mmCIF file of C-alpha atoms (C1' of nucleotides) in Angstrom:
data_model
loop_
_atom_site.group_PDB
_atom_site.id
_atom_site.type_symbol
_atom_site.label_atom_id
_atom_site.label_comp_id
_atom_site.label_asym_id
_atom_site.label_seq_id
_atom_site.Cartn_x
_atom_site.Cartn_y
_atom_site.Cartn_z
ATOM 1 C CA UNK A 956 -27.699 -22.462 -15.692
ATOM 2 C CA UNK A 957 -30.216 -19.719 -15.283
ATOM 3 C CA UNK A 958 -29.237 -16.535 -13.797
ATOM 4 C CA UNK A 959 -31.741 -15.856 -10.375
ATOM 5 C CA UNK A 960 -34.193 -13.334 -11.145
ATOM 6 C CA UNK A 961 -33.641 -9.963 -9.631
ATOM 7 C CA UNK A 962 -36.705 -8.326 -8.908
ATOM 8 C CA UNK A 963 -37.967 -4.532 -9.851
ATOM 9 C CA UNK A 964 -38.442 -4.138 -6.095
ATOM 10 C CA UNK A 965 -34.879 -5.652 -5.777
ATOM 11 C CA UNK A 966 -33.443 -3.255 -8.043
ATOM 12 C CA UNK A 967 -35.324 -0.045 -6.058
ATOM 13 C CA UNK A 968 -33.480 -1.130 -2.699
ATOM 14 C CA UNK A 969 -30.234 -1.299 -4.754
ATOM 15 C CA UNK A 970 -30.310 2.532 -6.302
ATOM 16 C CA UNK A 971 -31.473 3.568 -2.263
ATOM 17 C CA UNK A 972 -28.162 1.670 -1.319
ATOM 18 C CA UNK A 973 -26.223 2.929 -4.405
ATOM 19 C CA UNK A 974 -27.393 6.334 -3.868
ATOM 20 C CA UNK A 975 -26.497 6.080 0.019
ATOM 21 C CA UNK A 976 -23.031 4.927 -0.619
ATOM 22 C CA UNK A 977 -22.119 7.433 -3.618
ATOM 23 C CA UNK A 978 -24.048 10.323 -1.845
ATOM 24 C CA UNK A 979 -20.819 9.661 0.597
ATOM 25 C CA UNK A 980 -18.324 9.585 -2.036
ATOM 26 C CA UNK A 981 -19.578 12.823 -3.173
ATOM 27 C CA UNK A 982 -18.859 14.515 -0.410
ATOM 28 C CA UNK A 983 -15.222 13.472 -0.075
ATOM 29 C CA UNK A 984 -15.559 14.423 -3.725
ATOM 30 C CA UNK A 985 -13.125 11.459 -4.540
ATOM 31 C CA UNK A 986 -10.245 12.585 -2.030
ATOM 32 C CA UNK A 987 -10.596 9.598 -0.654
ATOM 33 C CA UNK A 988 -12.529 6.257 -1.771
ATOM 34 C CA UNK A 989 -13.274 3.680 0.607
ATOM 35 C CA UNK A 990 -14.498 1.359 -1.229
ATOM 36 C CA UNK A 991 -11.642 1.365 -3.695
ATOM 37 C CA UNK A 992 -9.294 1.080 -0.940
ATOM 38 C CA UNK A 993 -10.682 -2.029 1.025
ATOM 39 C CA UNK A 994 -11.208 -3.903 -2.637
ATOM 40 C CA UNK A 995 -7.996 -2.998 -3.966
ATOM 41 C CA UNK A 996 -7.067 -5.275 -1.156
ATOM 42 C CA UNK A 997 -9.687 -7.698 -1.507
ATOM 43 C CA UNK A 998 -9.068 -7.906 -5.441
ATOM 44 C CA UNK A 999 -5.650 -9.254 -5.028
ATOM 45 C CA UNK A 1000 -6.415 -12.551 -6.051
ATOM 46 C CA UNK A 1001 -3.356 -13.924 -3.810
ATOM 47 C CA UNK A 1002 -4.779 -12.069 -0.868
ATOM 48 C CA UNK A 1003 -8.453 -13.931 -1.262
ATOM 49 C CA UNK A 1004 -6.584 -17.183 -1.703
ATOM 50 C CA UNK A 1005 -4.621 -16.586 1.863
ATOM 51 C CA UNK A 1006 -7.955 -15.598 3.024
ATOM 52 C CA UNK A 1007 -9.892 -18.433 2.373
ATOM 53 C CA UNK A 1008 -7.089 -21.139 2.996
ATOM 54 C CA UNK A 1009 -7.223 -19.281 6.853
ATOM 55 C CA UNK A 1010 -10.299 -20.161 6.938
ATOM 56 C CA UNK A 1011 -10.437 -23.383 6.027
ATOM 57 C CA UNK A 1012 -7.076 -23.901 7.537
ATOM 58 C CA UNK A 1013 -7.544 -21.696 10.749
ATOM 59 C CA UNK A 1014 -3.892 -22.106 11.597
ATOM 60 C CA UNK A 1015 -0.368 -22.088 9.044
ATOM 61 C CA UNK A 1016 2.815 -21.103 8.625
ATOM 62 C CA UNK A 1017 4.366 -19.775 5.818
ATOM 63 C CA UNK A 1018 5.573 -22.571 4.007
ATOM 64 C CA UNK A 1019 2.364 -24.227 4.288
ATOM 65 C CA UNK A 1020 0.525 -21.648 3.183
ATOM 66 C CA UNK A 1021 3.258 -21.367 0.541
ATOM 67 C CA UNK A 1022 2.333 -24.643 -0.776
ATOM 68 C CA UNK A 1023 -1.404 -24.051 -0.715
ATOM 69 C CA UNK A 1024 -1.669 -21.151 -2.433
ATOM 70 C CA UNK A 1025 0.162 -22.850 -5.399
ATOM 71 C CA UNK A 1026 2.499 -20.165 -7.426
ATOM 72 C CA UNK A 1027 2.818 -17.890 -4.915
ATOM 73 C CA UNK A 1028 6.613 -16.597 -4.685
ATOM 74 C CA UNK A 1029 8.051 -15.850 -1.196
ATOM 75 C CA UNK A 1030 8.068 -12.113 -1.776
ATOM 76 C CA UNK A 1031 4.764 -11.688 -2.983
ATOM 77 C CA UNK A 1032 3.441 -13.689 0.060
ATOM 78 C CA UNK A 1033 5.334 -11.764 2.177
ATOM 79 C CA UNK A 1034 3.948 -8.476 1.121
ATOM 80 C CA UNK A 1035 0.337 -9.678 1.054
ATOM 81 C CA UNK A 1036 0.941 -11.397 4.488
ATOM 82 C CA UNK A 1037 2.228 -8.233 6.207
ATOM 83 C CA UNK A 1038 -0.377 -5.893 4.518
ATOM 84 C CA UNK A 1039 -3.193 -7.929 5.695
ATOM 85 C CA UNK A 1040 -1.977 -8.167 9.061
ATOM 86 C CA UNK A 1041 -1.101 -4.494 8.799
ATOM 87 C CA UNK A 1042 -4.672 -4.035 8.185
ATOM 88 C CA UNK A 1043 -6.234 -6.404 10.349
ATOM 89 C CA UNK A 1044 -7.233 -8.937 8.736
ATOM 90 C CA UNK A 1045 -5.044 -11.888 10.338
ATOM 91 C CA UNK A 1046 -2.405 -12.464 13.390
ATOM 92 C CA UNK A 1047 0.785 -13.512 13.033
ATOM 93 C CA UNK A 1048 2.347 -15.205 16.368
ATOM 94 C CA UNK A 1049 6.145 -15.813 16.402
ATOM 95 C CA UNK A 1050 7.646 -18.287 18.451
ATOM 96 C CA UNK A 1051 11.110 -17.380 19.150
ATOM 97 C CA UNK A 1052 12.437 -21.448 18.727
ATOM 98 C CA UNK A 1053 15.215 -22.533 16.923
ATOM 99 C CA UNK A 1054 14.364 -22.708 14.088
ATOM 100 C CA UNK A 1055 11.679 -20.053 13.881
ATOM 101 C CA UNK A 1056 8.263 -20.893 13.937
ATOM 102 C CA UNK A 1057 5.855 -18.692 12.709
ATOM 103 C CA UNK A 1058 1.767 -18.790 12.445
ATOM 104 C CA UNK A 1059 -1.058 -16.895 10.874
ATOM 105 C CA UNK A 1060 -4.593 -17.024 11.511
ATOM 106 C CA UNK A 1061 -7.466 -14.713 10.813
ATOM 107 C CA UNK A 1062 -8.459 -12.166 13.205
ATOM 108 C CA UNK A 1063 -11.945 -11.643 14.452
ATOM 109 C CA UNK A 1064 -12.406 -9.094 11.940
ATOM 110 C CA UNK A 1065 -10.416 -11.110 8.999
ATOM 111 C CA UNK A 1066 -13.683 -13.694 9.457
ATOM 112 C CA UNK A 1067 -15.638 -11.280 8.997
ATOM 113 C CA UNK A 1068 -14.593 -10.528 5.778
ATOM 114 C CA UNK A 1069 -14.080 -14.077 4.922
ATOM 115 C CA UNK A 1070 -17.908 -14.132 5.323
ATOM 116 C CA UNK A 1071 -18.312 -11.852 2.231
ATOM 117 C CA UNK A 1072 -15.596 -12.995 0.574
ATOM 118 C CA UNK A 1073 -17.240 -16.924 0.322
ATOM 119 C CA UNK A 1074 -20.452 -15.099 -0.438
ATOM 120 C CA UNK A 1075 -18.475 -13.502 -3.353
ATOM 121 C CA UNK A 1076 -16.654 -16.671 -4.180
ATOM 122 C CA UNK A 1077 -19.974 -19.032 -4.422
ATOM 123 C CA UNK A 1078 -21.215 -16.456 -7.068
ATOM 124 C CA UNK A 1079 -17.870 -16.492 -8.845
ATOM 125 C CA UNK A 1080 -18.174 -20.472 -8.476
ATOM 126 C CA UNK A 1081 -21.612 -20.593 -9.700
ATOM 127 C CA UNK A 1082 -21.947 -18.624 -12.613
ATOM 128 C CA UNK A 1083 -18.117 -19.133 -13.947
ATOM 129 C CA UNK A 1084 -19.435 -21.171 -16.084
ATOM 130 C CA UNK A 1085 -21.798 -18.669 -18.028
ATOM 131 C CA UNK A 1086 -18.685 -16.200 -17.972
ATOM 132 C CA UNK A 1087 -16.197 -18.197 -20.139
ATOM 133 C CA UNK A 1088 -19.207 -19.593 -22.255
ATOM 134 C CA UNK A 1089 -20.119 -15.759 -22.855
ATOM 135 C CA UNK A 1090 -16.315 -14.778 -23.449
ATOM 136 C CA UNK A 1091 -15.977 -17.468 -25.772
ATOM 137 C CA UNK A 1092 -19.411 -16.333 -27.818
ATOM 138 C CA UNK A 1093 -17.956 -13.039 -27.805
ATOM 139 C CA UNK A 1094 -14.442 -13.596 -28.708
ATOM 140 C CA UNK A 1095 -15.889 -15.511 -31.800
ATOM 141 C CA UNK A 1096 -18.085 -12.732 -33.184
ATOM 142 C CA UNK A 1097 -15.793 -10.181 -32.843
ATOM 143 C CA UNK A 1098 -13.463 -12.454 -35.108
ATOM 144 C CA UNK B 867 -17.345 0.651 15.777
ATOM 145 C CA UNK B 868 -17.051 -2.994 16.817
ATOM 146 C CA UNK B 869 -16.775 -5.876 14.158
ATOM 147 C CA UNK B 870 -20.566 -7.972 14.372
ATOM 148 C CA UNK B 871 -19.960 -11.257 16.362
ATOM 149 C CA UNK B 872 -19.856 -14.193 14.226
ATOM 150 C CA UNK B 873 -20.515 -17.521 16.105
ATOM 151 C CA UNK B 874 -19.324 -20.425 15.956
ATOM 152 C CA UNK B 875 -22.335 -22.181 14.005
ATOM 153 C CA UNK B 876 -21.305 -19.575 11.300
ATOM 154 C CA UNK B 877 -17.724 -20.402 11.391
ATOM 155 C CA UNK B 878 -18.699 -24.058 10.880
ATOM 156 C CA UNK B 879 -21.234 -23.358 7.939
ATOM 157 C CA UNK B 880 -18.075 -21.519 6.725
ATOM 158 C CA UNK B 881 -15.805 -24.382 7.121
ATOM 159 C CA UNK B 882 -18.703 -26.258 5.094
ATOM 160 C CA UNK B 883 -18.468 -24.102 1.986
ATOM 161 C CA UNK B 884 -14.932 -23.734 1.845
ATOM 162 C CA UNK B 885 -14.546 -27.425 2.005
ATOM 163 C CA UNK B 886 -16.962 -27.992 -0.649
ATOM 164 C CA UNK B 887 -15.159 -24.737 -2.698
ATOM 165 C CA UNK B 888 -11.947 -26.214 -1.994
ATOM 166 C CA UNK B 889 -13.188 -29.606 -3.350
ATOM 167 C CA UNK B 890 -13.838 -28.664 -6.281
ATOM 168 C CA UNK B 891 -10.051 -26.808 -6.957
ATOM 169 C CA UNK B 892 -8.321 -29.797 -5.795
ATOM 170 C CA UNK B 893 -10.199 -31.623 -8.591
ATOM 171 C CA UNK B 894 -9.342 -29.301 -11.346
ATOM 172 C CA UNK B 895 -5.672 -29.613 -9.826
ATOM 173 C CA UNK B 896 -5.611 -25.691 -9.934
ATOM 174 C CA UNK B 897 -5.238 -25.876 -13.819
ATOM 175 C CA UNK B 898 -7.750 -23.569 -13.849
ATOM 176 C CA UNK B 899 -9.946 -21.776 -11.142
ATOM 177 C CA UNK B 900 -12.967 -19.911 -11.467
ATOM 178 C CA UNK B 901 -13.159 -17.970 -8.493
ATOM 179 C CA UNK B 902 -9.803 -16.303 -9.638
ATOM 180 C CA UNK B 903 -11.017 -15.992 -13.276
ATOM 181 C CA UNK B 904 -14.552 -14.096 -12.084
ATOM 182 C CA UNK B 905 -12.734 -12.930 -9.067
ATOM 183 C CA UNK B 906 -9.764 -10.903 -10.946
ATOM 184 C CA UNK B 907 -12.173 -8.874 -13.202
ATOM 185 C CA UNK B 908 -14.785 -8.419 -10.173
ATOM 186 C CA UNK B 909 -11.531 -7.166 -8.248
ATOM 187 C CA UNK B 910 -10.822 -4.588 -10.605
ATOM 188 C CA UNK B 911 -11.345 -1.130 -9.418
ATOM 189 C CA UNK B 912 -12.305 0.580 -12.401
ATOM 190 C CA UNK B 913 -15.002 -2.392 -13.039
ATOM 191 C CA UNK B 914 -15.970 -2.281 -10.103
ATOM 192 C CA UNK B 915 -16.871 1.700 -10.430
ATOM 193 C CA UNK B 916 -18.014 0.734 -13.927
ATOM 194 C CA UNK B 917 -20.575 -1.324 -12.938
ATOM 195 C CA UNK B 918 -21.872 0.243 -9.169
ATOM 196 C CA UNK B 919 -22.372 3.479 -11.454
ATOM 197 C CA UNK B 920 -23.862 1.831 -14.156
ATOM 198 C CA UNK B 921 -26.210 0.539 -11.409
ATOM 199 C CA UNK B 922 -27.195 4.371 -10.137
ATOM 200 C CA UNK B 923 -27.662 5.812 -13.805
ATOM 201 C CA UNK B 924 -29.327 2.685 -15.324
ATOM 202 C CA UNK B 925 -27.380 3.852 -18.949
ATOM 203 C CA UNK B 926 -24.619 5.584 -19.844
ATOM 204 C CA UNK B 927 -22.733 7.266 -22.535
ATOM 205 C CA UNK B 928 -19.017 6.924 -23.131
ATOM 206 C CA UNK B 929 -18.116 10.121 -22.033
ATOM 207 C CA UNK B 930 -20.123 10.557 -19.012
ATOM 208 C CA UNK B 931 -18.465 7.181 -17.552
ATOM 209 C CA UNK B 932 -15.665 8.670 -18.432
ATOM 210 C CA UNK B 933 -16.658 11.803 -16.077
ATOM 211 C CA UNK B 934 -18.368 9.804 -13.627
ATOM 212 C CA UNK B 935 -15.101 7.060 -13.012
ATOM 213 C CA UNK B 936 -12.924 9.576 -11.929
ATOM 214 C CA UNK B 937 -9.466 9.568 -13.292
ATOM 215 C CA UNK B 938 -9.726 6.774 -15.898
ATOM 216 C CA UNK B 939 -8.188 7.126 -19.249
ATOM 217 C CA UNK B 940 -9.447 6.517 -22.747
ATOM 218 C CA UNK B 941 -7.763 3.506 -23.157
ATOM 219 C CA UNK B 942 -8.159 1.668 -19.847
ATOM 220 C CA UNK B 943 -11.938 2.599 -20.254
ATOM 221 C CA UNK B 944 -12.660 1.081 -23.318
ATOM 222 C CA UNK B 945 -10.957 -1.738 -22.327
ATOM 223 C CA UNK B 946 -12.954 -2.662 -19.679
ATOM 224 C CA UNK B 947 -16.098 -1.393 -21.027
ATOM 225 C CA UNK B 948 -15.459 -4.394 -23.639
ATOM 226 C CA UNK B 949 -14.197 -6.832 -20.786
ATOM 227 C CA UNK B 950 -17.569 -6.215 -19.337
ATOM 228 C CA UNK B 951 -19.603 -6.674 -22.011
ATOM 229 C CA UNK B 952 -17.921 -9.936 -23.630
ATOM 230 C CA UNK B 953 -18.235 -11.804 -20.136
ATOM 231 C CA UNK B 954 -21.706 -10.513 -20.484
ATOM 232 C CA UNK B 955 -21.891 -7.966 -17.674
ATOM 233 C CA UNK B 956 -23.061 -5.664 -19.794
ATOM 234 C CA UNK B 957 -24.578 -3.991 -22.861
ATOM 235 C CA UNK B 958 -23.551 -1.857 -25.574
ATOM 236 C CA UNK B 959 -25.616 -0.432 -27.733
ATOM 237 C CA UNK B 960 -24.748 1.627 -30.585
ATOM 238 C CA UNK B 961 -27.011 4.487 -32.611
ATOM 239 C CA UNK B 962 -25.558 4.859 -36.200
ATOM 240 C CA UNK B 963 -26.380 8.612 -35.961
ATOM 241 C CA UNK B 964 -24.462 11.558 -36.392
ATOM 242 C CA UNK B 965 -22.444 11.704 -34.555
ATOM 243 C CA UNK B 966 -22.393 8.257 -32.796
ATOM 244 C CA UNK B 967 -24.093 7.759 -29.878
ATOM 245 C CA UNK B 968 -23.102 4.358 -27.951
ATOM 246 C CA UNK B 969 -24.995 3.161 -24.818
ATOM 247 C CA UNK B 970 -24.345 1.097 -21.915
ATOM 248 C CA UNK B 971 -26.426 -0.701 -19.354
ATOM 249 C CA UNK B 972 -26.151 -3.627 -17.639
ATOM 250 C CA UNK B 973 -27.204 -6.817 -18.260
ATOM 251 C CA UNK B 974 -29.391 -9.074 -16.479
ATOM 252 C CA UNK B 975 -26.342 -10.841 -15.193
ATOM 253 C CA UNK B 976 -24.774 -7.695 -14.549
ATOM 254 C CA UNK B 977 -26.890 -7.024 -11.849
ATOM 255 C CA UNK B 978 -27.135 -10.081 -10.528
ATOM 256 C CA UNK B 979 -23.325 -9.062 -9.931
ATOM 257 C CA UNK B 980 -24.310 -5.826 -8.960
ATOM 258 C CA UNK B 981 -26.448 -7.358 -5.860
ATOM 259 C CA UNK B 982 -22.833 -8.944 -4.975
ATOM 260 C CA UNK B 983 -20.616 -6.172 -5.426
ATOM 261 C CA UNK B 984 -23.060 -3.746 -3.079
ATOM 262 C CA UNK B 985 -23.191 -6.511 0.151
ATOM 263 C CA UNK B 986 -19.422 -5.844 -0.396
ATOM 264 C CA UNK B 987 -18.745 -2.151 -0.669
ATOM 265 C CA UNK B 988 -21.141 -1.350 1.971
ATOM 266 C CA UNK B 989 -19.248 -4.174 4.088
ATOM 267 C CA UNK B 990 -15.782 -1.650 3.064
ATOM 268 C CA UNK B 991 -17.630 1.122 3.600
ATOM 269 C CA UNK B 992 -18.814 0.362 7.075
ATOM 270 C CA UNK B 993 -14.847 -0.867 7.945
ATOM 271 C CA UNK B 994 -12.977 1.189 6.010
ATOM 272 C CA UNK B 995 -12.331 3.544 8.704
ATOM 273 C CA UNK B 996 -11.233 0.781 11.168
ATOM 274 C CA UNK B 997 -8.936 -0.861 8.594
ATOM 275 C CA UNK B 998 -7.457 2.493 7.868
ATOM 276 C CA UNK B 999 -7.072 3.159 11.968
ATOM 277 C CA UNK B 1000 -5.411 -0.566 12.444
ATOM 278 C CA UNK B 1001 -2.972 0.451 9.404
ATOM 279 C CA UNK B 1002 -2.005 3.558 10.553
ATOM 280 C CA UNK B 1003 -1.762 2.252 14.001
ATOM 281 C CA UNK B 1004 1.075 -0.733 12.090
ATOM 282 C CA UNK B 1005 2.852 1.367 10.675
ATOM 283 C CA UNK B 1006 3.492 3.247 13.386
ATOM 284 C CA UNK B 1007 4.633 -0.221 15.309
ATOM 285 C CA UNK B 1008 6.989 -0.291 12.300
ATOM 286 C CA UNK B 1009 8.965 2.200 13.189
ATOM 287 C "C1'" DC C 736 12.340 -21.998 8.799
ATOM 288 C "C1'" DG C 737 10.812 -17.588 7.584
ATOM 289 C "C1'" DG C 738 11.710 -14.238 5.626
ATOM 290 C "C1'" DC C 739 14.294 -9.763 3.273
ATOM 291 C "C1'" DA C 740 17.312 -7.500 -0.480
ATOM 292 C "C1'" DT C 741 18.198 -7.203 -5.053
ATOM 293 C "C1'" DC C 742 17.723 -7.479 -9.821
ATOM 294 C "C1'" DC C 743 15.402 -8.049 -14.026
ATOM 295 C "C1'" DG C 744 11.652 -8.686 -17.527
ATOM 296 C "C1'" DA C 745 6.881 -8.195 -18.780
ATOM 297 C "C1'" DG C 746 2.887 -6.213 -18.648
ATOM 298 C "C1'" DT C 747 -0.026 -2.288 -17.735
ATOM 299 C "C1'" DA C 748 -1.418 2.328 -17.013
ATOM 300 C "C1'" DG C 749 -1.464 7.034 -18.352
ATOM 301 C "C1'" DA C 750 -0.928 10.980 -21.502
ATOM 302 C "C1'" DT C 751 -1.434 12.616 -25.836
ATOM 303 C "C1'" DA C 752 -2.643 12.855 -30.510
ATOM 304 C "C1'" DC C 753 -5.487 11.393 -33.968
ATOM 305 C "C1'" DT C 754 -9.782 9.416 -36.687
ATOM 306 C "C1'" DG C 755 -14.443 7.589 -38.599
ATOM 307 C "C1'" DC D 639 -18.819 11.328 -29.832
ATOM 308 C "C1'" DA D 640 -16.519 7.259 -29.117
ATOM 309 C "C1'" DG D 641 -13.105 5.438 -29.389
ATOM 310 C "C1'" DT D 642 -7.940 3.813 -31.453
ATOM 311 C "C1'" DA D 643 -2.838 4.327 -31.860
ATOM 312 C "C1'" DT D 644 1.414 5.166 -30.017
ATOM 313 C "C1'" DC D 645 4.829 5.990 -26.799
ATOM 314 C "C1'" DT D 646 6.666 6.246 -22.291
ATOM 315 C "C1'" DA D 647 6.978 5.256 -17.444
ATOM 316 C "C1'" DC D 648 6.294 2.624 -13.891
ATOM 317 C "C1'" DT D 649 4.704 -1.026 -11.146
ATOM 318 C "C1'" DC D 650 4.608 -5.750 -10.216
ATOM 319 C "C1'" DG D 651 5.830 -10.412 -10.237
ATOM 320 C "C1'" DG D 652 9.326 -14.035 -10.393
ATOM 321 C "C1'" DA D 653 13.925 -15.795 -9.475
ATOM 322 C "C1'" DT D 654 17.804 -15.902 -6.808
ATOM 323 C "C1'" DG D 655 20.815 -15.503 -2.927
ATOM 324 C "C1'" DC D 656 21.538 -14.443 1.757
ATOM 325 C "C1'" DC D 657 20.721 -14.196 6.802
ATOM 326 C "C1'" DG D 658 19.011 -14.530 11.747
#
DNA sequence: CGGCATCCGAGTAGATACTG
DNA sequence: CAGTATCTACTCGGATGCCG
């Protein structure tokens, strides 16, 4: 598989919107990064994985999710589920039953980011492949 | 700033790809997954600076990465500077001269990630400030 | 059921010193 | 200049047990 051709003109518009974005971070002179911030959370691989189960899932509770996102452990799910809701990325609805029933779901703004986040994932998806063949190549030669 | 609408015809093309993306895991019986594999290195933050500055200053010497990535160390440097270039992200070239002189650019590939990693940060960079309002605003509910 | 508290082990980052 | 080596410190994840 071929990677897509990225064009000269392509790679103009990118410096403009490189120079836009780190023309900003300049000026906060590092203080404070957004862009590290919001993809420190969006790195967490267990935090994409909740992601995109909400969305193909667009309603669980925790055990469910629990089982989907396969080797999870309750207190790492529990973290990532309260920091993403902390930061708006999904609702969580209690019903006060007994026993307990609790939901999740993405917000309006969590499917917004699930948008880039599939965008990201399709990439990752398509071009894997080339990745781990490269890492191999590499891993030999440097033997 | 308000969050774009997304429709419901984009929710459902989303549904689509995640089904198809979801497909495919379910078939590999999670034994291994690409979009974690890609997704973990894309998610780190020093890459991640690595490569968006390698995008604004086309190449690069050790040292001025070093200046440039604010706050990285030796060590975690070099490590992901040869991360990046065995999955192929990017080159290293080295002068024999005295004394050395090592370059690094990215690859072909590497901006074909590059394209990826900027419809990203300028997504965090346009909602940084509301994710950073609706965190504030939790923690306070905390309490 | 849906968590939280606690403990422990492993891995990772950072600082520093050193080298071809 | 471009790293490597070493050591320490700390975070993070996993397991377990408990509770409303």
């Amino acid at each position: 598989m071929e990677v897509e051709t990225i064009t000269e003109n392509q790679k103009v518009k990118t410096a403009k919107k490189l120079k836009k974005m780190f023309g900003h971070m300049d000026r906060r002179q590092m203080e404070y990064c957004p862009i590290r911030d919001v993809m420190a959370l969006a790195s967490d691989k267990w935090s994409i994985l909740i992601i995109l189960y909400l969305g193909y899932y667009p309603v669980m509770r925790f055990n469910l999710i629990k089982k989907r996102v396969y080797g999870i452990s309750n207190k790492v799910l529990s973290e990532r589920l309260k920091t993403l809701e902390g930061d708006g990325y999904l609702k969580r609805t209690m019903y006060p039953e007994v026993p307990v029933r609790v939901e999740y779901e993405l917000t309006h703004f969590g499917h917004s980011y699930l948008q880039k986040l599939i965008e990201l994932s399709e990439w990752a998806t398509q071009y894997s492949d080339q990745v781990i063949r490269n890492r191999k190549r590499f891993q030999k030669r440097q033997r």
